[in-house]
Amino acid sequence: MEKKKNKNKNKNKNKNKNNNNKNKNKNKKNNNKKRKKRKRRWRRTRRKRKTRRWMKQESSGWLVSAWL
């Protein structure tokens, strides 16, 4: 009787271990996807950022006066 209870306990332990690992892998995959998306977004908007900054400097006038 006593042995059987322990056997089940161990089985459950193993089950939990497997599930934890599965979830870990899932999370890893999802986090990587998110990281890739963030990188892509940053890369995509970089050009816009540069031109915006340039226009801002031009409109403030200090760039133009530096060339004269």
PDB file of N, CA and C in Angstrom:
ATOM      1  N   MET A   1       0.834  -1.208   0.000  1.00  0.00           N
ATOM      2  CA  MET A   1       0.000   0.000   0.000  1.00  0.00           C
ATOM      3  C   MET A   1       0.873   1.265   0.000  1.00  0.00           C
ATOM      4  N   GLU A   2       1.830   1.273   0.904  1.00  0.00           N
ATOM      5  CA  GLU A   2       2.681   2.467   1.043  1.00  0.00           C
ATOM      6  C   GLU A   2       3.494   2.727  -0.225  1.00  0.00           C
ATOM      7  N   LYS A   3       4.001   1.651  -0.800  1.00  0.00           N
ATOM      8  CA  LYS A   3       4.845   1.787  -1.989  1.00  0.00           C
ATOM      9  C   LYS A   3       4.064   2.406  -3.136  1.00  0.00           C
ATOM     10  N   LYS A   4       2.852   1.977  -3.303  1.00  0.00           N
ATOM     11  CA  LYS A   4       2.045   2.442  -4.429  1.00  0.00           C
ATOM     12  C   LYS A   4       1.890   3.967  -4.383  1.00  0.00           C
ATOM     13  N   LYS A   5       1.633   4.497  -3.211  1.00  0.00           N
ATOM     14  CA  LYS A   5       1.446   5.942  -3.063  1.00  0.00           C
ATOM     15  C   LYS A   5       2.697   6.684  -3.546  1.00  0.00           C
ATOM     16  N   ASN A   6       3.855   6.199  -3.140  1.00  0.00           N
ATOM     17  CA  ASN A   6       5.107   6.842  -3.527  1.00  0.00           C
ATOM     18  C   ASN A   6       5.304   6.795  -5.032  1.00  0.00           C
ATOM     19  N   LYS A   7       4.928   5.664  -5.604  1.00  0.00           N
ATOM     20  CA  LYS A   7       5.092   5.494  -7.041  1.00  0.00           C
ATOM     21  C   LYS A   7       4.315   6.586  -7.779  1.00  0.00           C
ATOM     22  N   ASN A   8       3.085   6.796  -7.355  1.00  0.00           N
ATOM     23  CA  ASN A   8       2.250   7.818  -7.990  1.00  0.00           C
ATOM     24  C   ASN A   8       2.837   9.210  -7.795  1.00  0.00           C
ATOM     25  N   LYS A   9       3.369   9.430  -6.611  1.00  0.00           N
ATOM     26  CA  LYS A   9       3.956  10.734  -6.319  1.00  0.00           C
ATOM     27  C   LYS A   9       5.088  11.017  -7.303  1.00  0.00           C
ATOM     28  N   ASN A  10       5.930   9.998  -7.507  1.00  0.00           N
ATOM     29  CA  ASN A  10       7.056  10.166  -8.421  1.00  0.00           C
ATOM     30  C   ASN A  10       6.570  10.404  -9.842  1.00  0.00           C
ATOM     31  N   LYS A  11       5.530   9.694 -10.214  1.00  0.00           N
ATOM     32  CA  LYS A  11       4.997   9.844 -11.566  1.00  0.00           C
ATOM     33  C   LYS A  11       4.558  11.294 -11.776  1.00  0.00           C
ATOM     34  N   ASN A  12       3.874  11.824 -10.773  1.00  0.00           N
ATOM     35  CA  ASN A  12       3.403  13.209 -10.870  1.00  0.00           C
ATOM     36  C   ASN A  12       4.574  14.181 -10.936  1.00  0.00           C
ATOM     37  N   LYS A  13       5.600  13.891 -10.155  1.00  0.00           N
ATOM     38  CA  LYS A  13       6.792  14.745 -10.165  1.00  0.00           C
ATOM     39  C   LYS A  13       7.360  14.815 -11.573  1.00  0.00           C
ATOM     40  N   ASN A  14       7.487  13.651 -12.194  1.00  0.00           N
ATOM     41  CA  ASN A  14       8.047  13.599 -13.539  1.00  0.00           C
ATOM     42  C   ASN A  14       7.158  14.350 -14.525  1.00  0.00           C
ATOM     43  N   LYS A  15       5.866  14.165 -14.360  1.00  0.00           N
ATOM     44  CA  LYS A  15       4.922  14.848 -15.248  1.00  0.00           C
ATOM     45  C   LYS A  15       5.137  16.359 -15.152  1.00  0.00           C
ATOM     46  N   ASN A  16       5.233  16.838 -13.925  1.00  0.00           N
ATOM     47  CA  ASN A  16       5.418  18.275 -13.717  1.00  0.00           C
ATOM     48  C   ASN A  16       6.718  18.749 -14.337  1.00  0.00           C
ATOM     49  N   LYS A  17       7.751  17.930 -14.164  1.00  0.00           N
ATOM     50  CA  LYS A  17       9.057  18.289 -14.724  1.00  0.00           C
ATOM     51  C   LYS A  17       8.941  18.465 -16.235  1.00  0.00           C
ATOM     52  N   ASN A  18       8.297  17.501 -16.877  1.00  0.00           N
ATOM     53  CA  ASN A  18       8.145  17.555 -18.332  1.00  0.00           C
ATOM     54  C   ASN A  18       7.364  18.791 -18.753  1.00  0.00           C
ATOM     55  N   ASN A  19       6.281  19.054 -18.026  1.00  0.00           N
ATOM     56  CA  ASN A  19       5.452  20.210 -18.380  1.00  0.00           C
ATOM     57  C   ASN A  19       6.236  21.501 -18.226  1.00  0.00           C
ATOM     58  N   ASN A  20       7.029  21.579 -17.159  1.00  0.00           N
ATOM     59  CA  ASN A  20       7.825  22.781 -16.935  1.00  0.00           C
ATOM     60  C   ASN A  20       8.776  23.004 -18.091  1.00  0.00           C
ATOM     61  N   ASN A  21       9.414  21.925 -18.521  1.00  0.00           N
ATOM     62  CA  ASN A  21      10.372  22.060 -19.615  1.00  0.00           C
ATOM     63  C   ASN A  21       9.675  22.504 -20.891  1.00  0.00           C
ATOM     64  N   LYS A  22       8.513  21.914 -21.134  1.00  0.00           N
ATOM     65  CA  LYS A  22       7.750  22.281 -22.335  1.00  0.00           C
ATOM     66  C   LYS A  22       7.448  23.775 -22.311  1.00  0.00           C
ATOM     67  N   ASN A  23       6.974  24.231 -21.150  1.00  0.00           N
ATOM     68  CA  ASN A  23       6.607  25.646 -21.034  1.00  0.00           C
ATOM     69  C   ASN A  23       7.826  26.540 -21.199  1.00  0.00           C
ATOM     70  N   LYS A  24       8.941  26.099 -20.635  1.00  0.00           N
ATOM     71  CA  LYS A  24      10.178  26.881 -20.757  1.00  0.00           C
ATOM     72  C   LYS A  24      10.517  27.070 -22.225  1.00  0.00           C
ATOM     73  N   ASN A  25      10.456  25.969 -22.974  1.00  0.00           N
ATOM     74  CA  ASN A  25      10.801  26.039 -24.391  1.00  0.00           C
ATOM     75  C   ASN A  25       9.831  26.945 -25.142  1.00  0.00           C
ATOM     76  N   LYS A  26       8.559  26.818 -24.789  1.00  0.00           N
ATOM     77  CA  LYS A  26       7.544  27.653 -25.438  1.00  0.00           C
ATOM     78  C   LYS A  26       7.858  29.124 -25.191  1.00  0.00           C
ATOM     79  N   ASN A  27       8.166  29.433 -23.932  1.00  0.00           N
ATOM     80  CA  ASN A  27       8.446  30.825 -23.579  1.00  0.00           C
ATOM     81  C   ASN A  27       9.670  31.332 -24.317  1.00  0.00           C
ATOM     82  N   LYS A  28      10.682  30.470 -24.402  1.00  0.00           N
ATOM     83  CA  LYS A  28      11.910  30.860 -25.108  1.00  0.00           C
ATOM     84  C   LYS A  28      11.570  31.250 -26.539  1.00  0.00           C
ATOM     85  N   LYS A  29      10.775  30.379 -27.179  1.00  0.00           N
ATOM     86  CA  LYS A  29      10.428  30.604 -28.586  1.00  0.00           C
ATOM     87  C   LYS A  29       9.671  31.928 -28.728  1.00  0.00           C
ATOM     88  N   ASN A  30       8.693  32.140 -27.842  1.00  0.00           N
ATOM     89  CA  ASN A  30       7.876  33.350 -27.927  1.00  0.00           C
ATOM     90  C   ASN A  30       8.707  34.594 -27.676  1.00  0.00           C
ATOM     91  N   ASN A  31       9.621  34.510 -26.698  1.00  0.00           N
ATOM     92  CA  ASN A  31      10.447  35.671 -26.389  1.00  0.00           C
ATOM     93  C   ASN A  31      11.337  36.019 -27.558  1.00  0.00           C
ATOM     94  N   ASN A  32      11.846  34.982 -28.225  1.00  0.00           N
ATOM     95  CA  ASN A  32      12.699  35.237 -29.381  1.00  0.00           C
ATOM     96  C   ASN A  32      11.905  35.931 -30.476  1.00  0.00           C
ATOM     97  N   LYS A  33      10.679  35.450 -30.671  1.00  0.00           N
ATOM     98  CA  LYS A  33       9.820  36.066 -31.690  1.00  0.00           C
ATOM     99  C   LYS A  33       9.628  37.542 -31.369  1.00  0.00           C
ATOM    100  N   LYS A  34       9.326  37.807 -30.093  1.00  0.00           N
ATOM    101  CA  LYS A  34       9.085  39.196 -29.683  1.00  0.00           C
ATOM    102  C   LYS A  34      10.328  40.034 -29.907  1.00  0.00           C
ATOM    103  N   ARG A  35      11.490  39.473 -29.566  1.00  0.00           N
ATOM    104  CA  ARG A  35      12.740  40.219 -29.709  1.00  0.00           C
ATOM    105  C   ARG A  35      12.983  40.562 -31.183  1.00  0.00           C
ATOM    106  N   LYS A  36      12.715  39.560 -32.042  1.00  0.00           N
ATOM    107  CA  LYS A  36      12.894  39.782 -33.477  1.00  0.00           C
ATOM    108  C   LYS A  36      11.987  40.907 -33.955  1.00  0.00           C
ATOM    109  N   LYS A  37      10.733  40.873 -33.494  1.00  0.00           N
ATOM    110  CA  LYS A  37       9.776  41.906 -33.904  1.00  0.00           C
ATOM    111  C   LYS A  37      10.270  43.279 -33.485  1.00  0.00           C
ATOM    112  N   ARG A  38      10.741  43.364 -32.240  1.00  0.00           N
ATOM    113  CA  ARG A  38      11.222  44.659 -31.745  1.00  0.00           C
ATOM    114  C   ARG A  38      12.374  45.166 -32.596  1.00  0.00           C
ATOM    115  N   LYS A  39      13.310  44.245 -32.900  1.00  0.00           N
ATOM    116  CA  LYS A  39      14.479  44.616 -33.705  1.00  0.00           C
ATOM    117  C   LYS A  39      14.021  45.125 -35.064  1.00  0.00           C
ATOM    118  N   ARG A  40      13.089  44.386 -35.674  1.00  0.00           N
ATOM    119  CA  ARG A  40      12.620  44.724 -37.002  1.00  0.00           C
ATOM    120  C   ARG A  40      11.987  46.115 -36.986  1.00  0.00           C
ATOM    121  N   ARG A  41      11.196  46.364 -35.938  1.00  0.00           N
ATOM    122  CA  ARG A  41      10.498  47.639 -35.844  1.00  0.00           C
ATOM    123  C   ARG A  41      11.525  48.768 -35.742  1.00  0.00           C
ATOM    124  N   TRP A  42      12.558  48.565 -34.940  1.00  0.00           N
ATOM    125  CA  TRP A  42      13.592  49.571 -34.724  1.00  0.00           C
ATOM    126  C   TRP A  42      14.313  49.843 -36.041  1.00  0.00           C
ATOM    127  N   ARG A  43      14.630  48.774 -36.759  1.00  0.00           N
ATOM    128  CA  ARG A  43      15.364  48.895 -38.005  1.00  0.00           C
ATOM    129  C   ARG A  43      14.521  49.647 -39.040  1.00  0.00           C
ATOM    130  N   ARG A  44      13.225  49.336 -39.047  1.00  0.00           N
ATOM    131  CA  ARG A  44      12.341  49.888 -40.056  1.00  0.00           C
ATOM    132  C   ARG A  44      12.182  51.395 -39.863  1.00  0.00           C
ATOM    133  N   THR A  45      12.162  51.848 -38.611  1.00  0.00           N
ATOM    134  CA  THR A  45      11.853  53.260 -38.370  1.00  0.00           C
ATOM    135  C   THR A  45      13.119  54.107 -38.303  1.00  0.00           C
ATOM    136  N   ARG A  46      14.283  53.489 -38.418  1.00  0.00           N
ATOM    137  CA  ARG A  46      15.520  54.253 -38.251  1.00  0.00           C
ATOM    138  C   ARG A  46      15.631  55.354 -39.306  1.00  0.00           C
ATOM    139  N   ARG A  47      15.286  55.024 -40.552  1.00  0.00           N
ATOM    140  CA  ARG A  47      15.418  55.984 -41.638  1.00  0.00           C
ATOM    141  C   ARG A  47      14.528  57.197 -41.365  1.00  0.00           C
ATOM    142  N   LYS A  48      13.309  56.903 -40.924  1.00  0.00           N
ATOM    143  CA  LYS A  48      12.371  57.985 -40.612  1.00  0.00           C
ATOM    144  C   LYS A  48      12.966  58.882 -39.527  1.00  0.00           C
ATOM    145  N   ARG A  49      13.524  58.254 -38.507  1.00  0.00           N
ATOM    146  CA  ARG A  49      14.081  59.018 -37.385  1.00  0.00           C
ATOM    147  C   ARG A  49      15.171  59.959 -37.854  1.00  0.00           C
ATOM    148  N   LYS A  50      16.067  59.440 -38.734  1.00  0.00           N
ATOM    149  CA  LYS A  50      17.192  60.247 -39.214  1.00  0.00           C
ATOM    150  C   LYS A  50      16.675  61.490 -39.921  1.00  0.00           C
ATOM    151  N   THR A  51      15.722  61.304 -40.860  1.00  0.00           N
ATOM    152  CA  THR A  51      15.254  62.444 -41.646  1.00  0.00           C
ATOM    153  C   THR A  51      14.541  63.432 -40.736  1.00  0.00           C
ATOM    154  N   ARG A  52      13.811  62.917 -39.773  1.00  0.00           N
ATOM    155  CA  ARG A  52      13.083  63.800 -38.871  1.00  0.00           C
ATOM    156  C   ARG A  52      14.063  64.693 -38.117  1.00  0.00           C
ATOM    157  N   ARG A  53      15.142  64.063 -37.633  1.00  0.00           N
ATOM    158  CA  ARG A  53      16.131  64.796 -36.847  1.00  0.00           C
ATOM    159  C   ARG A  53      16.783  65.870 -37.717  1.00  0.00           C
ATOM    160  N   TRP A  54      17.099  65.482 -38.936  1.00  0.00           N
ATOM    161  CA  TRP A  54      17.765  66.374 -39.877  1.00  0.00           C
ATOM    162  C   TRP A  54      16.875  67.585 -40.154  1.00  0.00           C
ATOM    163  N   MET A  55      15.588  67.319 -40.382  1.00  0.00           N
ATOM    164  CA  MET A  55      14.667  68.409 -40.675  1.00  0.00           C
ATOM    165  C   MET A  55      14.553  69.353 -39.481  1.00  0.00           C
ATOM    166  N   LYS A  56      14.556  68.764 -38.295  1.00  0.00           N
ATOM    167  CA  LYS A  56      14.439  69.566 -37.086  1.00  0.00           C
ATOM    168  C   LYS A  56      15.633  70.510 -36.990  1.00  0.00           C
ATOM    169  N   GLN A  57      16.846  69.983 -37.252  1.00  0.00           N
ATOM    170  CA  GLN A  57      18.055  70.796 -37.158  1.00  0.00           C
ATOM    171  C   GLN A  57      18.016  71.914 -38.198  1.00  0.00           C
ATOM    172  N   GLU A  58      17.562  71.573 -39.393  1.00  0.00           N
ATOM    173  CA  GLU A  58      17.516  72.579 -40.454  1.00  0.00           C
ATOM    174  C   GLU A  58      16.553  73.696 -40.086  1.00  0.00           C
ATOM    175  N   SER A  59      15.418  73.318 -39.542  1.00  0.00           N
ATOM    176  CA  SER A  59      14.407  74.334 -39.255  1.00  0.00           C
ATOM    177  C   SER A  59      14.854  75.229 -38.100  1.00  0.00           C
ATOM    178  N   SER A  60      15.695  74.698 -37.199  1.00  0.00           N
ATOM    179  CA  SER A  60      16.122  75.526 -36.069  1.00  0.00           C
ATOM    180  C   SER A  60      17.103  76.595 -36.538  1.00  0.00           C
ATOM    181  N   GLY A  61      17.737  76.380 -37.678  1.00  0.00           N
ATOM    182  CA  GLY A  61      18.558  77.426 -38.272  1.00  0.00           C
ATOM    183  C   GLY A  61      20.037  77.337 -37.944  1.00  0.00           C
ATOM    184  N   TRP A  62      20.410  76.561 -36.927  1.00  0.00           N
ATOM    185  CA  TRP A  62      21.837  76.565 -36.564  1.00  0.00           C
ATOM    186  C   TRP A  62      22.672  75.874 -37.627  1.00  0.00           C
ATOM    187  N   LEU A  63      22.072  74.898 -38.323  1.00  0.00           N
ATOM    188  CA  LEU A  63      22.831  74.187 -39.352  1.00  0.00           C
ATOM    189  C   LEU A  63      23.121  75.113 -40.531  1.00  0.00           C
ATOM    190  N   VAL A  64      22.115  75.860 -40.915  1.00  0.00           N
ATOM    191  CA  VAL A  64      22.246  76.742 -42.075  1.00  0.00           C
ATOM    192  C   VAL A  64      23.291  77.814 -41.781  1.00  0.00           C
ATOM    193  N   SER A  65      23.234  78.361 -40.573  1.00  0.00           N
ATOM    194  CA  SER A  65      24.166  79.443 -40.240  1.00  0.00           C
ATOM    195  C   SER A  65      25.595  78.913 -40.159  1.00  0.00           C
ATOM    196  N   ALA A  66      25.760  77.631 -39.847  1.00  0.00           N
ATOM    197  CA  ALA A  66      27.105  77.062 -39.743  1.00  0.00           C
ATOM    198  C   ALA A  66      27.741  76.943 -41.126  1.00  0.00           C
ATOM    199  N   TRP A  67      26.895  76.804 -42.146  1.00  0.00           N
ATOM    200  CA  TRP A  67      27.452  76.651 -43.497  1.00  0.00           C
ATOM    201  C   TRP A  67      27.900  77.986 -44.094  1.00  0.00           C
ATOM    202  N   LEU A  68      27.318  79.084 -43.626  1.00  0.00           N
ATOM    203  CA  LEU A  68      27.609  80.402 -44.242  1.00  0.00           C
ATOM    204  C   LEU A  68      28.961  80.942 -43.789  1.00  0.00           C
TER     205      LEU A  68
END
